[in-house]
Amino acid sequence: MLHEFNEKELSITEDGAPILTCHHSGDMARPPYLHPFYAPNGQVVTDDTNIGHQHPPGVCFTRGTVNGAVPHHDEMTRDTEAASARFSIVTTWKNSAEPFLIETCKTEVHPRQTEVQILDIELLLHAPSHPLEFTGNVGLSYLAVEMEYRKAANADGRIGQSEVNGNMSVWGTLCGLTAAEQAAVGVAIFPHPSNGDTTFLAEDASFGFLCAQAAPFTINADTTRTLKYRLLAYVGDLFTLDLWGYHQDYTSM
């Protein structure tokens, strides 16, 4: 795999085919996010349009509120490292020049397969000196490319926004036909069981949005909380791809 790396973006290709681009700085009001992210057939599955959107762009982690407030973007620093098929982004949030949260996002890109492109994403949240309480929209989210017949679904056989939204499940997915190419593609989010209960938030009507929201938690001083996810961009739909099989592969490691 090859990297193209600069102070704002990191792009990864395999045998000349693009896999993803990670935006990690520039607009400090935005969290690091992945866009475009490609399915194995070359179709883009993410969107980063923010006009009229109430959701974050592409694929990204949102931390909700920390001790009842949203961290200030003007009190942070961000560093990026990349090697082989892995890259990491370290964001240090400061309060009066002292770090109060160190957030490390590690991403591993798996070799492209015929029907899926797999990413493993690990979030390490470290409280250097004081306990931190995380509440609200804490989790991994996906904003979908424009699709027709777009549907969310989860591991419990629930299909559609009204069935998936607000319910706990072990995985969730959003799929449909790309508007321009009429290609069947989707993205699935597998939270690792060690994350604890996960509630999926879905909007498959107004927006193509899916979020794996973690339950509120507290990190004690000088400790780290880890959240793990596997992300699949796949070719096909709910009825042609064995998402349960891919989930078992992930959770049995």
PDB file of C-alpha atoms in Angstrom:
ATOM      1  CA  MET A   1       0.000   0.000   0.000  1.00  0.00           C
ATOM      2  CA  LEU A   2       1.172   3.520  -0.772  1.00  0.00           C
ATOM      3  CA  HIS A   3       0.667   6.694   1.230  1.00  0.00           C
ATOM      4  CA  GLU A   4       0.407  10.268   0.056  1.00  0.00           C
ATOM      5  CA  PHE A   5       0.925  12.388   3.136  1.00  0.00           C
ATOM      6  CA  ASN A   6       0.853  16.106   3.903  1.00  0.00           C
ATOM      7  CA  GLU A   7      -0.095  18.352   6.811  1.00  0.00           C
ATOM      8  CA  LYS A   8      -3.814  18.147   6.033  1.00  0.00           C
ATOM      9  CA  GLU A   9      -4.503  14.814   4.327  1.00  0.00           C
ATOM     10  CA  LEU A  10      -3.312  11.238   4.151  1.00  0.00           C
ATOM     11  CA  SER A  11      -4.358   9.060   1.192  1.00  0.00           C
ATOM     12  CA  ILE A  12      -3.870   5.305   0.788  1.00  0.00           C
ATOM     13  CA  THR A  13      -3.903   3.325  -2.449  1.00  0.00           C
ATOM     14  CA  GLU A  14      -3.362  -0.348  -3.265  1.00  0.00           C
ATOM     15  CA  ASP A  15      -2.015  -1.359  -6.691  1.00  0.00           C
ATOM     16  CA  GLY A  16      -2.981   2.078  -7.979  1.00  0.00           C
ATOM     17  CA  ALA A  17      -6.577   1.852  -6.726  1.00  0.00           C
ATOM     18  CA  PRO A  18      -7.655   4.409  -4.090  1.00  0.00           C
ATOM     19  CA  ILE A  19      -8.870   3.094  -0.731  1.00  0.00           C
ATOM     20  CA  LEU A  20      -9.368   6.182   1.422  1.00  0.00           C
ATOM     21  CA  THR A  21      -8.310   9.700   2.272  1.00  0.00           C
ATOM     22  CA  CYS A  22      -8.066  10.859   5.877  1.00  0.00           C
ATOM     23  CA  HIS A  23      -8.511  14.576   6.621  1.00  0.00           C
ATOM     24  CA  HIS A  24      -6.721  15.318   9.879  1.00  0.00           C
ATOM     25  CA  SER A  25      -6.201  19.077  10.144  1.00  0.00           C
ATOM     26  CA  GLY A  26      -6.898  22.334   8.371  1.00  0.00           C
ATOM     27  CA  ASP A  27     -10.407  23.058   9.594  1.00  0.00           C
ATOM     28  CA  MET A  28      -9.865  22.532  13.314  1.00  0.00           C
ATOM     29  CA  ALA A  29     -13.606  22.756  13.953  1.00  0.00           C
ATOM     30  CA  ARG A  30     -13.981  19.390  12.203  1.00  0.00           C
ATOM     31  CA  PRO A  31     -12.851  16.107  13.738  1.00  0.00           C
ATOM     32  CA  PRO A  32     -10.486  13.908  11.699  1.00  0.00           C
ATOM     33  CA  TYR A  33     -12.593  12.020   9.156  1.00  0.00           C
ATOM     34  CA  LEU A  34     -12.320   9.582   6.256  1.00  0.00           C
ATOM     35  CA  HIS A  35     -13.565  10.702   2.828  1.00  0.00           C
ATOM     36  CA  PRO A  36     -13.576   9.449   0.205  1.00  0.00           C
ATOM     37  CA  PHE A  37     -13.725   5.830   1.337  1.00  0.00           C
ATOM     38  CA  TYR A  38     -14.056   3.299  -1.490  1.00  0.00           C
ATOM     39  CA  ALA A  39     -15.753  -0.079  -1.829  1.00  0.00           C
ATOM     40  CA  PRO A  40     -13.711  -2.761  -3.668  1.00  0.00           C
ATOM     41  CA  ASN A  41     -15.518  -2.001  -6.953  1.00  0.00           C
ATOM     42  CA  GLY A  42     -14.219   1.585  -6.865  1.00  0.00           C
ATOM     43  CA  GLN A  43     -17.467   3.187  -5.715  1.00  0.00           C
ATOM     44  CA  VAL A  44     -17.210   6.007  -3.184  1.00  0.00           C
ATOM     45  CA  VAL A  45     -19.393   5.245  -0.155  1.00  0.00           C
ATOM     46  CA  THR A  46     -18.925   8.442   1.890  1.00  0.00           C
ATOM     47  CA  ASP A  47     -20.115  12.035   1.708  1.00  0.00           C
ATOM     48  CA  ASP A  48     -18.564  15.116   3.299  1.00  0.00           C
ATOM     49  CA  THR A  49     -21.178  17.730   2.381  1.00  0.00           C
ATOM     50  CA  ASN A  50     -21.919  19.926   5.385  1.00  0.00           C
ATOM     51  CA  ILE A  51     -24.444  22.337   3.848  1.00  0.00           C
ATOM     52  CA  GLY A  52     -27.724  21.545   5.534  1.00  0.00           C
ATOM     53  CA  HIS A  53     -26.282  18.492   7.259  1.00  0.00           C
ATOM     54  CA  GLN A  54     -26.559  18.053  10.996  1.00  0.00           C
ATOM     55  CA  HIS A  55     -24.138  15.126  10.973  1.00  0.00           C
ATOM     56  CA  PRO A  56     -20.325  14.985  10.783  1.00  0.00           C
ATOM     57  CA  PRO A  57     -18.713  14.176   7.418  1.00  0.00           C
ATOM     58  CA  GLY A  58     -17.493  10.848   6.057  1.00  0.00           C
ATOM     59  CA  VAL A  59     -16.452   8.317   8.678  1.00  0.00           C
ATOM     60  CA  CYS A  60     -15.387   9.861  11.965  1.00  0.00           C
ATOM     61  CA  PHE A  61     -15.340   9.483  15.732  1.00  0.00           C
ATOM     62  CA  THR A  62     -17.310  11.942  17.834  1.00  0.00           C
ATOM     63  CA  ARG A  63     -16.596  12.292  21.545  1.00  0.00           C
ATOM     64  CA  GLY A  64     -19.861  13.920  22.661  1.00  0.00           C
ATOM     65  CA  THR A  65     -19.380  16.010  25.779  1.00  0.00           C
ATOM     66  CA  VAL A  66     -16.509  15.699  28.249  1.00  0.00           C
ATOM     67  CA  ASN A  67     -17.393  16.636  31.836  1.00  0.00           C
ATOM     68  CA  GLY A  68     -20.544  18.280  30.539  1.00  0.00           C
ATOM     69  CA  ALA A  69     -18.954  20.463  27.862  1.00  0.00           C
ATOM     70  CA  VAL A  70     -17.721  20.232  24.286  1.00  0.00           C
ATOM     71  CA  PRO A  71     -13.891  20.609  24.176  1.00  0.00           C
ATOM     72  CA  HIS A  72     -12.711  23.902  22.649  1.00  0.00           C
ATOM     73  CA  HIS A  73     -10.989  23.540  19.283  1.00  0.00           C
ATOM     74  CA  ASP A  74      -8.664  26.452  19.999  1.00  0.00           C
ATOM     75  CA  GLU A  75      -7.178  24.520  22.921  1.00  0.00           C
ATOM     76  CA  MET A  76      -5.831  21.490  21.088  1.00  0.00           C
ATOM     77  CA  THR A  77      -2.900  20.128  19.094  1.00  0.00           C
ATOM     78  CA  ARG A  78      -2.886  17.311  16.531  1.00  0.00           C
ATOM     79  CA  ASP A  79      -0.134  15.012  15.258  1.00  0.00           C
ATOM     80  CA  THR A  80      -0.224  12.279  12.614  1.00  0.00           C
ATOM     81  CA  GLU A  81       1.973   9.246  11.977  1.00  0.00           C
ATOM     82  CA  ALA A  82       1.762   6.773   9.086  1.00  0.00           C
ATOM     83  CA  ALA A  83       3.560   3.514   8.331  1.00  0.00           C
ATOM     84  CA  SER A  84       2.663   0.661   5.977  1.00  0.00           C
ATOM     85  CA  ALA A  85      -1.090  -0.049   6.176  1.00  0.00           C
ATOM     86  CA  ARG A  86      -1.524   1.747   9.507  1.00  0.00           C
ATOM     87  CA  PHE A  87      -1.809   5.361  10.562  1.00  0.00           C
ATOM     88  CA  SER A  88      -2.604   7.160  13.792  1.00  0.00           C
ATOM     89  CA  ILE A  89      -3.809  10.611  14.776  1.00  0.00           C
ATOM     90  CA  VAL A  90      -3.122  11.982  18.252  1.00  0.00           C
ATOM     91  CA  THR A  91      -5.243  14.917  19.411  1.00  0.00           C
ATOM     92  CA  THR A  92      -4.315  16.558  22.721  1.00  0.00           C
ATOM     93  CA  TRP A  93      -7.004  18.685  24.331  1.00  0.00           C
ATOM     94  CA  LYS A  94      -5.718  21.305  26.760  1.00  0.00           C
ATOM     95  CA  ASN A  95      -7.106  23.369  29.598  1.00  0.00           C
ATOM     96  CA  SER A  96      -4.979  26.329  30.738  1.00  0.00           C
ATOM     97  CA  ALA A  97      -2.079  24.881  28.732  1.00  0.00           C
ATOM     98  CA  GLU A  98      -2.286  21.556  30.594  1.00  0.00           C
ATOM     99  CA  PRO A  99      -3.526  18.456  28.724  1.00  0.00           C
ATOM    100  CA  PHE A 100      -6.783  17.029  30.083  1.00  0.00           C
ATOM    101  CA  LEU A 101      -7.575  14.530  27.300  1.00  0.00           C
ATOM    102  CA  ILE A 102      -5.268  12.703  24.889  1.00  0.00           C
ATOM    103  CA  GLU A 103      -7.236  11.073  22.089  1.00  0.00           C
ATOM    104  CA  THR A 104      -5.434   8.606  19.807  1.00  0.00           C
ATOM    105  CA  CYS A 105      -7.162   7.223  16.726  1.00  0.00           C
ATOM    106  CA  LYS A 106      -5.419   4.212  15.161  1.00  0.00           C
ATOM    107  CA  THR A 107      -6.552   2.872  11.789  1.00  0.00           C
ATOM    108  CA  GLU A 108      -5.421  -0.315  10.079  1.00  0.00           C
ATOM    109  CA  VAL A 109      -6.279  -0.817   6.405  1.00  0.00           C
ATOM    110  CA  HIS A 110      -6.736  -4.441   5.361  1.00  0.00           C
ATOM    111  CA  PRO A 111      -5.827  -5.671   1.862  1.00  0.00           C
ATOM    112  CA  ARG A 112      -8.716  -5.198  -0.554  1.00  0.00           C
ATOM    113  CA  GLN A 113     -10.955  -8.242  -1.073  1.00  0.00           C
ATOM    114  CA  THR A 114     -13.432  -8.983  -3.837  1.00  0.00           C
ATOM    115  CA  GLU A 115     -16.533  -7.989  -1.912  1.00  0.00           C
ATOM    116  CA  VAL A 116     -15.281  -5.964   1.083  1.00  0.00           C
ATOM    117  CA  GLN A 117     -12.783  -3.326   2.122  1.00  0.00           C
ATOM    118  CA  ILE A 118     -12.057  -3.608   5.846  1.00  0.00           C
ATOM    119  CA  LEU A 119     -10.754  -1.002   8.279  1.00  0.00           C
ATOM    120  CA  ASP A 120      -9.997  -1.583  11.953  1.00  0.00           C
ATOM    121  CA  ILE A 121     -10.322   1.583  14.022  1.00  0.00           C
ATOM    122  CA  GLU A 122      -9.150   1.838  17.633  1.00  0.00           C
ATOM    123  CA  LEU A 123      -9.786   4.889  19.813  1.00  0.00           C
ATOM    124  CA  LEU A 124      -7.695   5.367  22.946  1.00  0.00           C
ATOM    125  CA  LEU A 125      -9.003   8.041  25.304  1.00  0.00           C
ATOM    126  CA  HIS A 126      -6.541   8.916  28.063  1.00  0.00           C
ATOM    127  CA  ALA A 127      -7.200  11.142  31.084  1.00  0.00           C
ATOM    128  CA  PRO A 128      -3.741  12.413  32.174  1.00  0.00           C
ATOM    129  CA  SER A 129      -4.644  13.993  35.505  1.00  0.00           C
ATOM    130  CA  HIS A 130      -8.395  14.215  36.243  1.00  0.00           C
ATOM    131  CA  PRO A 131     -11.425  11.913  35.821  1.00  0.00           C
ATOM    132  CA  LEU A 132     -13.372  12.514  32.610  1.00  0.00           C
ATOM    133  CA  GLU A 133     -17.053  11.738  32.054  1.00  0.00           C
ATOM    134  CA  PHE A 134     -18.125  11.102  28.446  1.00  0.00           C
ATOM    135  CA  THR A 135     -21.804  11.505  27.583  1.00  0.00           C
ATOM    136  CA  GLY A 136     -23.931  12.241  24.537  1.00  0.00           C
ATOM    137  CA  ASN A 137     -23.005  11.265  21.008  1.00  0.00           C
ATOM    138  CA  VAL A 138     -19.857   9.224  21.689  1.00  0.00           C
ATOM    139  CA  GLY A 139     -19.069   6.792  18.896  1.00  0.00           C
ATOM    140  CA  LEU A 140     -18.206   6.076  15.290  1.00  0.00           C
ATOM    141  CA  SER A 141     -20.440   7.572  12.590  1.00  0.00           C
ATOM    142  CA  TYR A 142     -20.890   7.223   8.842  1.00  0.00           C
ATOM    143  CA  LEU A 143     -22.351   9.769   6.406  1.00  0.00           C
ATOM    144  CA  ALA A 144     -23.323   7.982   3.175  1.00  0.00           C
ATOM    145  CA  VAL A 145     -22.923   8.973  -0.432  1.00  0.00           C
ATOM    146  CA  GLU A 146     -26.182   9.824  -2.205  1.00  0.00           C
ATOM    147  CA  MET A 147     -28.109   6.562  -2.637  1.00  0.00           C
ATOM    148  CA  GLU A 148     -31.466   5.358  -3.876  1.00  0.00           C
ATOM    149  CA  TYR A 149     -33.495   2.804  -1.910  1.00  0.00           C
ATOM    150  CA  ARG A 150     -31.245   3.520   1.059  1.00  0.00           C
ATOM    151  CA  LYS A 151     -31.917   1.344   4.105  1.00  0.00           C
ATOM    152  CA  ALA A 152     -30.387   0.936   7.546  1.00  0.00           C
ATOM    153  CA  ALA A 153     -30.435  -2.478   9.205  1.00  0.00           C
ATOM    154  CA  ASN A 154     -29.000  -4.132  12.300  1.00  0.00           C
ATOM    155  CA  ALA A 155     -27.971  -7.549  13.583  1.00  0.00           C
ATOM    156  CA  ASP A 156     -31.416  -8.219  15.062  1.00  0.00           C
ATOM    157  CA  GLY A 157     -33.113  -8.259  11.673  1.00  0.00           C
ATOM    158  CA  ARG A 158     -34.521  -4.753  12.001  1.00  0.00           C
ATOM    159  CA  ILE A 159     -34.671  -2.929   8.671  1.00  0.00           C
ATOM    160  CA  GLY A 160     -35.407   0.756   8.158  1.00  0.00           C
ATOM    161  CA  GLN A 161     -34.789   3.942  10.097  1.00  0.00           C
ATOM    162  CA  SER A 162     -37.740   3.561  12.460  1.00  0.00           C
ATOM    163  CA  GLU A 163     -36.650   0.031  13.377  1.00  0.00           C
ATOM    164  CA  VAL A 164     -32.914   0.667  13.800  1.00  0.00           C
ATOM    165  CA  ASN A 165     -32.847   4.170  15.284  1.00  0.00           C
ATOM    166  CA  GLY A 166     -32.369   4.163  19.053  1.00  0.00           C
ATOM    167  CA  ASN A 167     -32.031   0.399  19.470  1.00  0.00           C
ATOM    168  CA  MET A 168     -29.040  -1.520  20.818  1.00  0.00           C
ATOM    169  CA  SER A 169     -27.434  -4.114  18.550  1.00  0.00           C
ATOM    170  CA  VAL A 170     -24.083  -5.785  17.954  1.00  0.00           C
ATOM    171  CA  TRP A 171     -23.721  -4.300  14.456  1.00  0.00           C
ATOM    172  CA  GLY A 172     -25.439  -1.932  12.073  1.00  0.00           C
ATOM    173  CA  THR A 173     -25.302  -1.215   8.355  1.00  0.00           C
ATOM    174  CA  LEU A 174     -26.549   1.240   5.742  1.00  0.00           C
ATOM    175  CA  CYS A 175     -26.782   0.252   2.091  1.00  0.00           C
ATOM    176  CA  GLY A 176     -28.459   1.176  -1.189  1.00  0.00           C
ATOM    177  CA  LEU A 177     -27.882   1.903  -4.878  1.00  0.00           C
ATOM    178  CA  THR A 178     -25.494   4.736  -5.718  1.00  0.00           C
ATOM    179  CA  ALA A 179     -27.496   7.448  -7.457  1.00  0.00           C
ATOM    180  CA  ALA A 180     -25.158   7.881 -10.438  1.00  0.00           C
ATOM    181  CA  GLU A 181     -23.939   4.351 -11.128  1.00  0.00           C
ATOM    182  CA  GLN A 182     -26.824   2.309  -9.682  1.00  0.00           C
ATOM    183  CA  ALA A 183     -24.246   0.114  -7.938  1.00  0.00           C
ATOM    184  CA  ALA A 184     -25.308  -1.792  -4.838  1.00  0.00           C
ATOM    185  CA  VAL A 185     -22.950  -0.889  -1.974  1.00  0.00           C
ATOM    186  CA  GLY A 186     -23.052  -0.484   1.767  1.00  0.00           C
ATOM    187  CA  VAL A 187     -21.093   0.200   4.922  1.00  0.00           C
ATOM    188  CA  ALA A 188     -21.307  -1.816   8.144  1.00  0.00           C
ATOM    189  CA  ILE A 189     -20.043  -0.809  11.595  1.00  0.00           C
ATOM    190  CA  PHE A 190     -19.018  -3.586  13.980  1.00  0.00           C
ATOM    191  CA  PRO A 191     -18.398  -2.288  17.530  1.00  0.00           C
ATOM    192  CA  HIS A 192     -16.162  -4.676  19.440  1.00  0.00           C
ATOM    193  CA  PRO A 193     -17.949  -6.451  22.340  1.00  0.00           C
ATOM    194  CA  SER A 194     -15.405  -4.946  24.763  1.00  0.00           C
ATOM    195  CA  ASN A 195     -16.962  -1.521  24.044  1.00  0.00           C
ATOM    196  CA  GLY A 196     -20.089  -2.488  25.970  1.00  0.00           C
ATOM    197  CA  ASP A 197     -23.660  -1.762  24.882  1.00  0.00           C
ATOM    198  CA  THR A 198     -23.961   0.117  21.584  1.00  0.00           C
ATOM    199  CA  THR A 199     -27.036   1.998  20.401  1.00  0.00           C
ATOM    200  CA  PHE A 200     -27.354   2.623  16.662  1.00  0.00           C
ATOM    201  CA  LEU A 201     -28.699   5.956  15.470  1.00  0.00           C
ATOM    202  CA  ALA A 202     -29.899   5.952  11.861  1.00  0.00           C
ATOM    203  CA  GLU A 203     -31.343   8.389   9.344  1.00  0.00           C
ATOM    204  CA  ASP A 204     -31.850   6.623   6.044  1.00  0.00           C
ATOM    205  CA  ALA A 205     -34.578   8.948   4.727  1.00  0.00           C
ATOM    206  CA  SER A 206     -33.474  12.578   5.051  1.00  0.00           C
ATOM    207  CA  PHE A 207     -29.778  11.747   5.343  1.00  0.00           C
ATOM    208  CA  GLY A 208     -27.756   8.613   4.836  1.00  0.00           C
ATOM    209  CA  PHE A 209     -26.411   8.498   8.368  1.00  0.00           C
ATOM    210  CA  LEU A 210     -25.472   5.741  10.793  1.00  0.00           C
ATOM    211  CA  CYS A 211     -23.804   6.059  14.183  1.00  0.00           C
ATOM    212  CA  ALA A 212     -22.646   3.421  16.683  1.00  0.00           C
ATOM    213  CA  GLN A 213     -23.154   5.275  19.977  1.00  0.00           C
ATOM    214  CA  ALA A 214     -21.425   4.011  23.112  1.00  0.00           C
ATOM    215  CA  ALA A 215     -23.077   4.147  26.529  1.00  0.00           C
ATOM    216  CA  PRO A 216     -21.844   6.985  28.796  1.00  0.00           C
ATOM    217  CA  PHE A 217     -18.657   6.181  30.679  1.00  0.00           C
ATOM    218  CA  THR A 218     -16.079   7.702  33.030  1.00  0.00           C
ATOM    219  CA  ILE A 219     -12.294   7.473  32.722  1.00  0.00           C
ATOM    220  CA  ASN A 220     -10.387   7.707  35.994  1.00  0.00           C
ATOM    221  CA  ALA A 221      -7.283   9.872  36.276  1.00  0.00           C
ATOM    222  CA  ASP A 222      -4.176   8.446  34.586  1.00  0.00           C
ATOM    223  CA  THR A 223      -6.167   5.672  32.879  1.00  0.00           C
ATOM    224  CA  THR A 224      -7.210   4.938  29.288  1.00  0.00           C
ATOM    225  CA  ARG A 225     -10.512   3.772  27.818  1.00  0.00           C
ATOM    226  CA  THR A 226     -10.300   1.936  24.487  1.00  0.00           C
ATOM    227  CA  LEU A 227     -13.086   1.695  21.911  1.00  0.00           C
ATOM    228  CA  LYS A 228     -12.662  -0.642  18.936  1.00  0.00           C
ATOM    229  CA  TYR A 229     -14.584  -0.844  15.663  1.00  0.00           C
ATOM    230  CA  ARG A 230     -14.396  -2.705  12.387  1.00  0.00           C
ATOM    231  CA  LEU A 231     -15.715  -0.888   9.329  1.00  0.00           C
ATOM    232  CA  LEU A 232     -16.724  -2.692   6.124  1.00  0.00           C
ATOM    233  CA  ALA A 233     -17.366  -1.047   2.765  1.00  0.00           C
ATOM    234  CA  TYR A 234     -19.012  -3.791   0.733  1.00  0.00           C
ATOM    235  CA  VAL A 235     -20.346  -4.580  -2.708  1.00  0.00           C
ATOM    236  CA  GLY A 236     -23.898  -5.933  -2.699  1.00  0.00           C
ATOM    237  CA  ASP A 237     -26.755  -5.609  -0.231  1.00  0.00           C
ATOM    238  CA  LEU A 238     -28.170  -7.107   2.959  1.00  0.00           C
ATOM    239  CA  PHE A 239     -29.302 -10.246   1.177  1.00  0.00           C
ATOM    240  CA  THR A 240     -26.148 -11.022  -0.795  1.00  0.00           C
ATOM    241  CA  LEU A 241     -23.433 -10.438   1.821  1.00  0.00           C
ATOM    242  CA  ASP A 242     -22.922 -12.522   4.967  1.00  0.00           C
ATOM    243  CA  LEU A 243     -22.409  -9.712   7.469  1.00  0.00           C
ATOM    244  CA  TRP A 244     -22.784 -12.132  10.366  1.00  0.00           C
ATOM    245  CA  GLY A 245     -19.857 -14.156   9.035  1.00  0.00           C
ATOM    246  CA  TYR A 246     -17.656 -11.077   8.807  1.00  0.00           C
ATOM    247  CA  HIS A 247     -18.743 -10.053  12.311  1.00  0.00           C
ATOM    248  CA  GLN A 248     -17.794 -13.469  13.672  1.00  0.00           C
ATOM    249  CA  ASP A 249     -14.379 -13.192  12.022  1.00  0.00           C
ATOM    250  CA  TYR A 250     -13.829  -9.892  13.823  1.00  0.00           C
ATOM    251  CA  THR A 251     -15.083 -10.838  17.292  1.00  0.00           C
ATOM    252  CA  SER A 252     -13.397 -14.255  17.366  1.00  0.00           C
ATOM    253  CA  MET A 253      -9.879 -12.828  16.971  1.00  0.00           C
TER     254      MET A 253
END
